[in-house]
Every structure is written in structure tokens, then in C-alpha cells.
Amino acid sequence: MTERTIALVTGANKGIGYEIAAGLGALGWSVGVGARDERRREEAVAKLRADGADAFGVPLDVTDDASVAAAVRLLEERAGRLDVLVNNAGITGGPQQRPTALDPATVRAALETNVIGVVRVINAMLPLLRRSAAPRIVNLSSHVASLTLQTTPGVELGPISGAYTPSKTMLNAVTIQYAKELAGTGILINNACPGYVATDLNAFHGTATAREGAAAAIRLATLPDDGPTGGLFDDAGVVPW
């Protein structure tokens, strides 16, 4: 049993996920780098360790029950608990997502990773989180998931998206339900909006760096016991649903 704060970041081998892991590692935490690709995962772990972080690899495919169960066993053996879970892994589903021309398989794929994958990981990790003195769950959402912003005249949130955007809106709704059920348990669960970040998901067209995009998630991962739960936040504060 380690006394270090133990965190797991899914999809942490690159981009925003990597920077979240780096930020938490800089706090002196022990950070699990969750990722499917072995080579990229181990390269990320090596880079984090070279920068002084206590990082370790966690083979993890959020769409696969057996993979998630194996990740739970790894964390159980390594630390006996989990303090912070950051659900960062996600997919866009591709650039062309006009609803009238959308392949239903694209919607299913987005939901499987961006929503069902989050539910799968949270539920599997809950027994470990319940052993923590200050458990936190952070889900990576997006400004585009806000129905308020989407329907506000003059607010520009990018191209029409019939799969990715609705999947993140559903993730917001699911997070609210978790917050209601977990109220009073000490587990705080919130969604983070990283902003328009330049990553390979958008062909690096964003205006913010991955490190800047990680800031909101890191803040939510380090909330005090009286911090908010069931909310949507960016680095500036509350984002409307």
C-alpha cells in the first residue's frame, strides 16, 4: 500500500491525456498511464519518468470489459486503491458528421468510447475509489456538449457534428446521474472542458496547447472535500449545460 495519491488517466499516451498525467505527476502523485497501444504507452511512461514523475503503464481499452477488469487488478495489486480517475480517452468519429448523411455505425462508435466506455471504467473502478480518503472522478467533456452554448445565437462551436457532439452531451447527462447517486459518499465527479486544443483529433487545428487544455481537469482532480460535484467546468469556471 502506497501513501502517494494514486491516479489513473485513460488515453494518457498523448495529447491532453498525457499533459493531465504530467500535471498530476508534477504534484508528486503516482500516475497510471492508461492506453491501448503498448509502444505509445511505454514511451509516454518513459518520458514522464524522465521528467521526474512516478508514472506506470496500464494496458487499457475502455471499450473492452476484460481489458478494464485487468486494469482494476493491476491497480489493486499495485496500490490497493484509486484516488483519482480521469476519463480522457475519446474519439471524434471522423470529420464529416452531417446528421442527414451519418452512418449509424459512427454514432455507435462514438457512444461506445465516449459514454459507454466511461460508464464501464467508472463502475469497474468504484470499489477502488471507495477506499480513497478523497476520491475524485473527472470526465473530459467539451464546450460543444453544452446545449445552452449550441443554441445561443452568435456562439460558434465548429462544424455540425451528429456523433461526437451528442456523445459528449450524453456524457454530461450521465455525469449528473452519477453525482446524484454518489452524493454524500465523498466521491466528487465533474466534467472538464479543455477548450479548442490542437491535438491529432482535430488535425492540430486548435488554438490552445494540450498543456493548457489539461488545466481544467487537473483542477477538478485536486478539488478539496467541499468542492463541487455534478458540474461542467473549463479553466475559467462553470460552463452552462
PDB file of C-alpha atoms in Angstrom:
ATOM      1  CA  MET A   1       0.000   0.000   0.000  1.00  0.00           C
ATOM      2  CA  THR A   2       1.486   3.332  -1.079  1.00  0.00           C
ATOM      3  CA  GLU A   3       0.831   6.650   0.639  1.00  0.00           C
ATOM      4  CA  ARG A   4       1.154   8.567  -2.621  1.00  0.00           C
ATOM      5  CA  THR A   5      -2.023   9.786  -4.265  1.00  0.00           C
ATOM      6  CA  ILE A   6      -2.869   7.256  -6.979  1.00  0.00           C
ATOM      7  CA  ALA A   7      -4.378   8.449 -10.235  1.00  0.00           C
ATOM      8  CA  LEU A   8      -5.398   6.767 -13.475  1.00  0.00           C
ATOM      9  CA  VAL A   9      -5.728   8.761 -16.691  1.00  0.00           C
ATOM     10  CA  THR A  10      -7.260   6.955 -19.664  1.00  0.00           C
ATOM     11  CA  GLY A  11      -5.930   7.754 -23.117  1.00  0.00           C
ATOM     12  CA  ALA A  12      -2.855   9.258 -21.479  1.00  0.00           C
ATOM     13  CA  ASN A  13      -0.218   8.300 -24.026  1.00  0.00           C
ATOM     14  CA  LYS A  14      -0.585  11.581 -25.961  1.00  0.00           C
ATOM     15  CA  GLY A  15      -2.252  14.971 -26.177  1.00  0.00           C
ATOM     16  CA  ILE A  16      -4.403  16.283 -23.358  1.00  0.00           C
ATOM     17  CA  GLY A  17      -4.337  12.970 -21.512  1.00  0.00           C
ATOM     18  CA  TYR A  18      -0.548  12.974 -21.428  1.00  0.00           C
ATOM     19  CA  GLU A  19      -0.474  16.535 -20.123  1.00  0.00           C
ATOM     20  CA  ILE A  20      -3.001  15.680 -17.421  1.00  0.00           C
ATOM     21  CA  ALA A  21      -0.781  12.787 -16.354  1.00  0.00           C
ATOM     22  CA  ALA A  22       2.248  15.075 -16.420  1.00  0.00           C
ATOM     23  CA  GLY A  23       0.483  17.708 -14.340  1.00  0.00           C
ATOM     24  CA  LEU A  24      -0.629  15.202 -11.718  1.00  0.00           C
ATOM     25  CA  GLY A  25       2.805  13.601 -11.702  1.00  0.00           C
ATOM     26  CA  ALA A  26       4.351  17.003 -11.030  1.00  0.00           C
ATOM     27  CA  LEU A  27       2.304  17.102  -7.826  1.00  0.00           C
ATOM     28  CA  GLY A  28       4.169  14.040  -6.593  1.00  0.00           C
ATOM     29  CA  TRP A  29       1.330  11.654  -7.428  1.00  0.00           C
ATOM     30  CA  SER A  30       1.723   8.135  -8.776  1.00  0.00           C
ATOM     31  CA  VAL A  31       0.027   8.224 -12.179  1.00  0.00           C
ATOM     32  CA  GLY A  32      -1.207   5.332 -14.260  1.00  0.00           C
ATOM     33  CA  VAL A  33      -0.934   5.936 -17.985  1.00  0.00           C
ATOM     34  CA  GLY A  34      -3.930   4.121 -19.418  1.00  0.00           C
ATOM     35  CA  ALA A  35      -3.655   3.356 -23.134  1.00  0.00           C
ATOM     36  CA  ARG A  36      -4.292   0.595 -25.657  1.00  0.00           C
ATOM     37  CA  ASP A  37      -1.135   0.922 -27.742  1.00  0.00           C
ATOM     38  CA  GLU A  38       1.764  -0.712 -25.893  1.00  0.00           C
ATOM     39  CA  ARG A  39       4.548   1.159 -27.651  1.00  0.00           C
ATOM     40  CA  ARG A  40       2.960   4.585 -27.208  1.00  0.00           C
ATOM     41  CA  ARG A  41       2.030   3.782 -23.619  1.00  0.00           C
ATOM     42  CA  GLU A  42       5.541   2.773 -22.646  1.00  0.00           C
ATOM     43  CA  GLU A  43       7.070   5.727 -24.482  1.00  0.00           C
ATOM     44  CA  ALA A  44       4.780   8.064 -22.536  1.00  0.00           C
ATOM     45  CA  VAL A  45       5.694   6.384 -19.248  1.00  0.00           C
ATOM     46  CA  ALA A  46       9.412   6.667 -20.037  1.00  0.00           C
ATOM     47  CA  LYS A  47       9.067  10.357 -20.893  1.00  0.00           C
ATOM     48  CA  LEU A  48       7.105  11.088 -17.718  1.00  0.00           C
ATOM     49  CA  ARG A  49       9.643   9.247 -15.604  1.00  0.00           C
ATOM     50  CA  ALA A  50      12.489  11.142 -17.264  1.00  0.00           C
ATOM     51  CA  ASP A  51      10.752  14.330 -16.135  1.00  0.00           C
ATOM     52  CA  GLY A  52      10.615  13.047 -12.572  1.00  0.00           C
ATOM     53  CA  ALA A  53       7.075  11.683 -12.410  1.00  0.00           C
ATOM     54  CA  ASP A  54       6.148   8.408 -10.709  1.00  0.00           C
ATOM     55  CA  ALA A  55       4.379   7.004 -13.768  1.00  0.00           C
ATOM     56  CA  PHE A  56       3.403   3.452 -14.632  1.00  0.00           C
ATOM     57  CA  GLY A  57       1.701   1.859 -17.606  1.00  0.00           C
ATOM     58  CA  VAL A  58      -1.829   0.482 -17.503  1.00  0.00           C
ATOM     59  CA  PRO A  59      -2.891  -1.523 -20.572  1.00  0.00           C
ATOM     60  CA  LEU A  60      -6.439  -0.298 -21.094  1.00  0.00           C
ATOM     61  CA  ASP A  61      -9.067  -0.388 -23.818  1.00  0.00           C
ATOM     62  CA  VAL A  62     -12.162   1.340 -22.424  1.00  0.00           C
ATOM     63  CA  THR A  63     -14.406  -0.497 -24.892  1.00  0.00           C
ATOM     64  CA  ASP A  64     -13.368  -3.951 -23.633  1.00  0.00           C
ATOM     65  CA  ASP A  65     -14.683  -5.492 -20.402  1.00  0.00           C
ATOM     66  CA  ALA A  66     -11.714  -7.844 -19.977  1.00  0.00           C
ATOM     67  CA  SER A  67      -9.194  -5.043 -20.501  1.00  0.00           C
ATOM     68  CA  VAL A  68     -10.880  -2.843 -17.901  1.00  0.00           C
ATOM     69  CA  ALA A  69     -11.076  -5.734 -15.435  1.00  0.00           C
ATOM     70  CA  ALA A  70      -7.343  -6.382 -15.918  1.00  0.00           C
ATOM     71  CA  ALA A  71      -6.628  -2.703 -15.228  1.00  0.00           C
ATOM     72  CA  VAL A  72      -8.556  -2.961 -11.958  1.00  0.00           C
ATOM     73  CA  ARG A  73      -6.458  -5.966 -10.940  1.00  0.00           C
ATOM     74  CA  LEU A  74      -3.247  -4.121 -11.772  1.00  0.00           C
ATOM     75  CA  LEU A  75      -4.221  -1.149  -9.594  1.00  0.00           C
ATOM     76  CA  GLU A  76      -5.384  -3.471  -6.821  1.00  0.00           C
ATOM     77  CA  GLU A  77      -2.022  -5.202  -6.769  1.00  0.00           C
ATOM     78  CA  ARG A  78      -0.021  -2.000  -7.078  1.00  0.00           C
ATOM     79  CA  ALA A  79      -1.783   0.263  -4.585  1.00  0.00           C
ATOM     80  CA  GLY A  80      -4.937  -1.352  -3.218  1.00  0.00           C
ATOM     81  CA  ARG A  81      -6.997   1.720  -4.050  1.00  0.00           C
ATOM     82  CA  LEU A  82      -7.538   4.514  -6.569  1.00  0.00           C
ATOM     83  CA  ASP A  83      -7.775   8.167  -5.544  1.00  0.00           C
ATOM     84  CA  VAL A  84      -8.433   9.907  -8.844  1.00  0.00           C
ATOM     85  CA  LEU A  85      -9.881   8.627 -12.112  1.00  0.00           C
ATOM     86  CA  VAL A  86      -9.648  10.847 -15.191  1.00  0.00           C
ATOM     87  CA  ASN A  87     -11.687   9.566 -18.120  1.00  0.00           C
ATOM     88  CA  ASN A  88      -9.901  11.225 -21.007  1.00  0.00           C
ATOM     89  CA  ALA A  89      -9.998   8.551 -23.740  1.00  0.00           C
ATOM     90  CA  GLY A  90     -12.280   9.568 -26.579  1.00  0.00           C
ATOM     91  CA  ILE A  91     -12.841   9.600 -30.321  1.00  0.00           C
ATOM     92  CA  THR A  92     -14.422  12.117 -32.691  1.00  0.00           C
ATOM     93  CA  GLY A  93     -15.854   9.652 -35.164  1.00  0.00           C
ATOM     94  CA  GLY A  94     -14.428  11.476 -38.164  1.00  0.00           C
ATOM     95  CA  PRO A  95     -14.738  14.934 -39.748  1.00  0.00           C
ATOM     96  CA  GLN A  96     -17.934  14.535 -41.778  1.00  0.00           C
ATOM     97  CA  GLN A  97     -20.855  14.236 -39.372  1.00  0.00           C
ATOM     98  CA  ARG A  98     -23.859  15.893 -41.001  1.00  0.00           C
ATOM     99  CA  PRO A  99     -26.828  14.091 -39.375  1.00  0.00           C
ATOM    100  CA  THR A 100     -28.644  13.579 -42.689  1.00  0.00           C
ATOM    101  CA  ALA A 101     -25.674  11.677 -44.123  1.00  0.00           C
ATOM    102  CA  LEU A 102     -24.451   9.990 -40.975  1.00  0.00           C
ATOM    103  CA  ASP A 103     -23.731   6.278 -40.804  1.00  0.00           C
ATOM    104  CA  PRO A 104     -25.356   4.929 -37.603  1.00  0.00           C
ATOM    105  CA  ALA A 105     -22.163   2.936 -37.006  1.00  0.00           C
ATOM    106  CA  THR A 106     -20.319   6.225 -36.492  1.00  0.00           C
ATOM    107  CA  VAL A 107     -22.766   7.220 -33.760  1.00  0.00           C
ATOM    108  CA  ARG A 108     -22.437   3.808 -32.096  1.00  0.00           C
ATOM    109  CA  ALA A 109     -18.646   4.015 -32.125  1.00  0.00           C
ATOM    110  CA  ALA A 110     -18.652   7.480 -30.562  1.00  0.00           C
ATOM    111  CA  LEU A 111     -21.058   6.390 -27.849  1.00  0.00           C
ATOM    112  CA  GLU A 112     -19.128   3.183 -27.165  1.00  0.00           C
ATOM    113  CA  THR A 113     -15.936   5.060 -26.355  1.00  0.00           C
ATOM    114  CA  ASN A 114     -17.133   8.455 -25.155  1.00  0.00           C
ATOM    115  CA  VAL A 115     -20.060   7.342 -22.996  1.00  0.00           C
ATOM    116  CA  ILE A 116     -20.291   3.590 -22.501  1.00  0.00           C
ATOM    117  CA  GLY A 117     -16.529   3.345 -22.057  1.00  0.00           C
ATOM    118  CA  VAL A 118     -16.680   5.946 -19.300  1.00  0.00           C
ATOM    119  CA  VAL A 119     -19.513   4.093 -17.559  1.00  0.00           C
ATOM    120  CA  ARG A 120     -17.604   0.815 -17.891  1.00  0.00           C
ATOM    121  CA  VAL A 121     -14.428   2.246 -16.364  1.00  0.00           C
ATOM    122  CA  ILE A 122     -16.155   4.164 -13.556  1.00  0.00           C
ATOM    123  CA  ASN A 123     -18.211   1.192 -12.432  1.00  0.00           C
ATOM    124  CA  ALA A 124     -15.233  -1.154 -12.529  1.00  0.00           C
ATOM    125  CA  MET A 125     -13.024   1.295 -10.592  1.00  0.00           C
ATOM    126  CA  LEU A 126     -15.608   2.291  -7.976  1.00  0.00           C
ATOM    127  CA  PRO A 127     -14.580  -0.344  -5.391  1.00  0.00           C
ATOM    128  CA  LEU A 128     -11.016   1.013  -5.511  1.00  0.00           C
ATOM    129  CA  LEU A 129     -12.214   4.637  -5.415  1.00  0.00           C
ATOM    130  CA  ARG A 130     -14.339   3.935  -2.354  1.00  0.00           C
ATOM    131  CA  ARG A 131     -11.142   3.035  -0.458  1.00  0.00           C
ATOM    132  CA  SER A 132      -9.727   6.518  -1.030  1.00  0.00           C
ATOM    133  CA  ALA A 133      -9.890   9.281   1.566  1.00  0.00           C
ATOM    134  CA  ALA A 134     -10.646  11.847  -1.163  1.00  0.00           C
ATOM    135  CA  PRO A 135     -11.902  10.134  -4.343  1.00  0.00           C
ATOM    136  CA  ARG A 136     -12.340  12.239  -7.472  1.00  0.00           C
ATOM    137  CA  ILE A 137     -13.654  11.406 -10.935  1.00  0.00           C
ATOM    138  CA  VAL A 138     -13.087  13.749 -13.867  1.00  0.00           C
ATOM    139  CA  ASN A 139     -14.653  13.157 -17.274  1.00  0.00           C
ATOM    140  CA  LEU A 140     -13.371  15.024 -20.317  1.00  0.00           C
ATOM    141  CA  SER A 141     -16.297  16.722 -21.996  1.00  0.00           C
ATOM    142  CA  SER A 142     -16.335  19.742 -24.323  1.00  0.00           C
ATOM    143  CA  HIS A 143     -17.878  23.161 -24.812  1.00  0.00           C
ATOM    144  CA  VAL A 144     -19.647  21.694 -27.848  1.00  0.00           C
ATOM    145  CA  ALA A 145     -21.596  19.419 -25.478  1.00  0.00           C
ATOM    146  CA  SER A 146     -23.358  22.414 -23.922  1.00  0.00           C
ATOM    147  CA  LEU A 147     -26.919  22.654 -25.250  1.00  0.00           C
ATOM    148  CA  THR A 148     -27.034  26.228 -23.991  1.00  0.00           C
ATOM    149  CA  LEU A 149     -23.974  27.251 -25.987  1.00  0.00           C
ATOM    150  CA  GLN A 150     -25.083  25.234 -29.005  1.00  0.00           C
ATOM    151  CA  THR A 151     -28.388  27.142 -29.137  1.00  0.00           C
ATOM    152  CA  THR A 152     -27.078  30.615 -28.304  1.00  0.00           C
ATOM    153  CA  PRO A 153     -27.111  32.909 -31.368  1.00  0.00           C
ATOM    154  CA  GLY A 154     -23.655  34.124 -32.281  1.00  0.00           C
ATOM    155  CA  VAL A 155     -21.765  31.383 -30.458  1.00  0.00           C
ATOM    156  CA  GLU A 156     -19.562  29.475 -32.894  1.00  0.00           C
ATOM    157  CA  LEU A 157     -18.602  25.954 -31.844  1.00  0.00           C
ATOM    158  CA  GLY A 158     -17.338  24.484 -35.080  1.00  0.00           C
ATOM    159  CA  PRO A 159     -18.972  22.309 -37.733  1.00  0.00           C
ATOM    160  CA  ILE A 160     -22.183  20.339 -37.365  1.00  0.00           C
ATOM    161  CA  SER A 161     -21.472  17.102 -35.527  1.00  0.00           C
ATOM    162  CA  GLY A 162     -24.056  14.353 -35.412  1.00  0.00           C
ATOM    163  CA  ALA A 163     -21.961  11.851 -33.431  1.00  0.00           C
ATOM    164  CA  TYR A 164     -19.189  13.413 -31.357  1.00  0.00           C
ATOM    165  CA  THR A 165     -21.138  16.397 -30.005  1.00  0.00           C
ATOM    166  CA  PRO A 166     -24.224  14.399 -28.943  1.00  0.00           C
ATOM    167  CA  SER A 167     -21.972  11.784 -27.323  1.00  0.00           C
ATOM    168  CA  LYS A 168     -20.402  14.458 -25.124  1.00  0.00           C
ATOM    169  CA  THR A 169     -23.834  15.898 -24.317  1.00  0.00           C
ATOM    170  CA  MET A 170     -24.905  12.434 -23.182  1.00  0.00           C
ATOM    171  CA  LEU A 171     -21.732  12.172 -21.109  1.00  0.00           C
ATOM    172  CA  ASN A 172     -22.766  15.374 -19.339  1.00  0.00           C
ATOM    173  CA  ALA A 173     -26.175  13.870 -18.582  1.00  0.00           C
ATOM    174  CA  VAL A 174     -24.649  10.625 -17.323  1.00  0.00           C
ATOM    175  CA  THR A 175     -22.283  12.533 -15.043  1.00  0.00           C
ATOM    176  CA  ILE A 176     -25.208  14.332 -13.411  1.00  0.00           C
ATOM    177  CA  GLN A 177     -26.827  10.988 -12.632  1.00  0.00           C
ATOM    178  CA  TYR A 178     -23.600   9.669 -11.085  1.00  0.00           C
ATOM    179  CA  ALA A 179     -23.343  12.810  -8.961  1.00  0.00           C
ATOM    180  CA  LYS A 180     -26.884  12.277  -7.689  1.00  0.00           C
ATOM    181  CA  GLU A 181     -26.261   8.649  -6.773  1.00  0.00           C
ATOM    182  CA  LEU A 182     -22.849   9.314  -5.217  1.00  0.00           C
ATOM    183  CA  ALA A 183     -23.973  12.341  -3.204  1.00  0.00           C
ATOM    184  CA  GLY A 184     -22.774  12.060   0.399  1.00  0.00           C
ATOM    185  CA  THR A 185     -20.173   9.389  -0.367  1.00  0.00           C
ATOM    186  CA  GLY A 186     -17.237  11.793  -0.647  1.00  0.00           C
ATOM    187  CA  ILE A 187     -16.769  10.953  -4.324  1.00  0.00           C
ATOM    188  CA  LEU A 188     -16.789  14.154  -6.371  1.00  0.00           C
ATOM    189  CA  ILE A 189     -17.474  13.721 -10.093  1.00  0.00           C
ATOM    190  CA  ASN A 190     -17.287  16.525 -12.623  1.00  0.00           C
ATOM    191  CA  ASN A 191     -16.780  17.137 -16.331  1.00  0.00           C
ATOM    192  CA  ALA A 192     -13.962  19.254 -17.746  1.00  0.00           C
ATOM    193  CA  CYS A 193     -13.940  21.280 -20.958  1.00  0.00           C
ATOM    194  CA  PRO A 194     -10.358  21.558 -22.219  1.00  0.00           C
ATOM    195  CA  GLY A 195     -11.158  24.175 -24.863  1.00  0.00           C
ATOM    196  CA  TYR A 196     -10.216  24.217 -28.541  1.00  0.00           C
ATOM    197  CA  VAL A 197      -6.963  22.323 -28.183  1.00  0.00           C
ATOM    198  CA  ALA A 198      -4.620  21.424 -31.023  1.00  0.00           C
ATOM    199  CA  THR A 199      -4.430  17.624 -30.986  1.00  0.00           C
ATOM    200  CA  ASP A 200      -4.446  14.849 -33.555  1.00  0.00           C
ATOM    201  CA  LEU A 201      -8.210  14.515 -33.015  1.00  0.00           C
ATOM    202  CA  ASN A 202      -8.729  17.793 -34.883  1.00  0.00           C
ATOM    203  CA  ALA A 203      -5.659  17.623 -37.125  1.00  0.00           C
ATOM    204  CA  PHE A 204      -3.979  20.138 -34.777  1.00  0.00           C
ATOM    205  CA  HIS A 205      -6.345  22.955 -35.775  1.00  0.00           C
ATOM    206  CA  GLY A 206      -6.958  24.069 -32.195  1.00  0.00           C
ATOM    207  CA  THR A 207      -5.846  27.365 -30.702  1.00  0.00           C
ATOM    208  CA  ALA A 208      -4.738  26.102 -27.270  1.00  0.00           C
ATOM    209  CA  THR A 209      -1.921  23.757 -26.340  1.00  0.00           C
ATOM    210  CA  ALA A 210      -2.507  20.345 -24.802  1.00  0.00           C
ATOM    211  CA  ARG A 211      -0.931  21.586 -21.572  1.00  0.00           C
ATOM    212  CA  GLU A 212      -3.402  24.478 -21.462  1.00  0.00           C
ATOM    213  CA  GLY A 213      -6.242  22.067 -22.184  1.00  0.00           C
ATOM    214  CA  ALA A 214      -5.232  19.885 -19.254  1.00  0.00           C
ATOM    215  CA  ALA A 215      -5.600  22.668 -16.684  1.00  0.00           C
ATOM    216  CA  ALA A 216      -9.338  22.301 -16.002  1.00  0.00           C
ATOM    217  CA  ALA A 217      -9.091  18.537 -15.490  1.00  0.00           C
ATOM    218  CA  ILE A 218      -6.117  18.908 -13.148  1.00  0.00           C
ATOM    219  CA  ARG A 219      -8.026  21.466 -11.080  1.00  0.00           C
ATOM    220  CA  LEU A 220     -11.048  19.168 -10.806  1.00  0.00           C
ATOM    221  CA  ALA A 221      -8.795  16.222  -9.907  1.00  0.00           C
ATOM    222  CA  THR A 222      -7.425  18.199  -6.967  1.00  0.00           C
ATOM    223  CA  LEU A 223     -10.675  19.607  -5.568  1.00  0.00           C
ATOM    224  CA  PRO A 224     -10.979  19.974  -1.796  1.00  0.00           C
ATOM    225  CA  ASP A 225     -13.579  17.903   0.044  1.00  0.00           C
ATOM    226  CA  ASP A 226     -16.089  20.765  -0.101  1.00  0.00           C
ATOM    227  CA  GLY A 227     -15.625  21.200  -3.858  1.00  0.00           C
ATOM    228  CA  PRO A 228     -18.422  20.980  -6.412  1.00  0.00           C
ATOM    229  CA  THR A 229     -19.817  17.795  -7.873  1.00  0.00           C
ATOM    230  CA  GLY A 230     -22.003  17.115 -10.899  1.00  0.00           C
ATOM    231  CA  GLY A 231     -20.816  20.185 -12.804  1.00  0.00           C
ATOM    232  CA  LEU A 232     -19.292  21.174 -16.131  1.00  0.00           C
ATOM    233  CA  PHE A 233     -16.212  23.389 -15.933  1.00  0.00           C
ATOM    234  CA  ASP A 234     -13.496  24.916 -18.036  1.00  0.00           C
ATOM    235  CA  ASP A 235     -10.388  26.674 -16.790  1.00  0.00           C
ATOM    236  CA  ALA A 236     -12.375  29.888 -16.246  1.00  0.00           C
ATOM    237  CA  GLY A 237     -15.172  28.322 -14.204  1.00  0.00           C
ATOM    238  CA  VAL A 238     -18.677  26.948 -14.711  1.00  0.00           C
ATOM    239  CA  VAL A 239     -19.863  26.119 -18.231  1.00  0.00           C
ATOM    240  CA  PRO A 240     -23.658  26.105 -18.785  1.00  0.00           C
ATOM    241  CA  TRP A 241     -25.333  22.826 -19.559  1.00  0.00           C
TER     242      TRP A 241
END
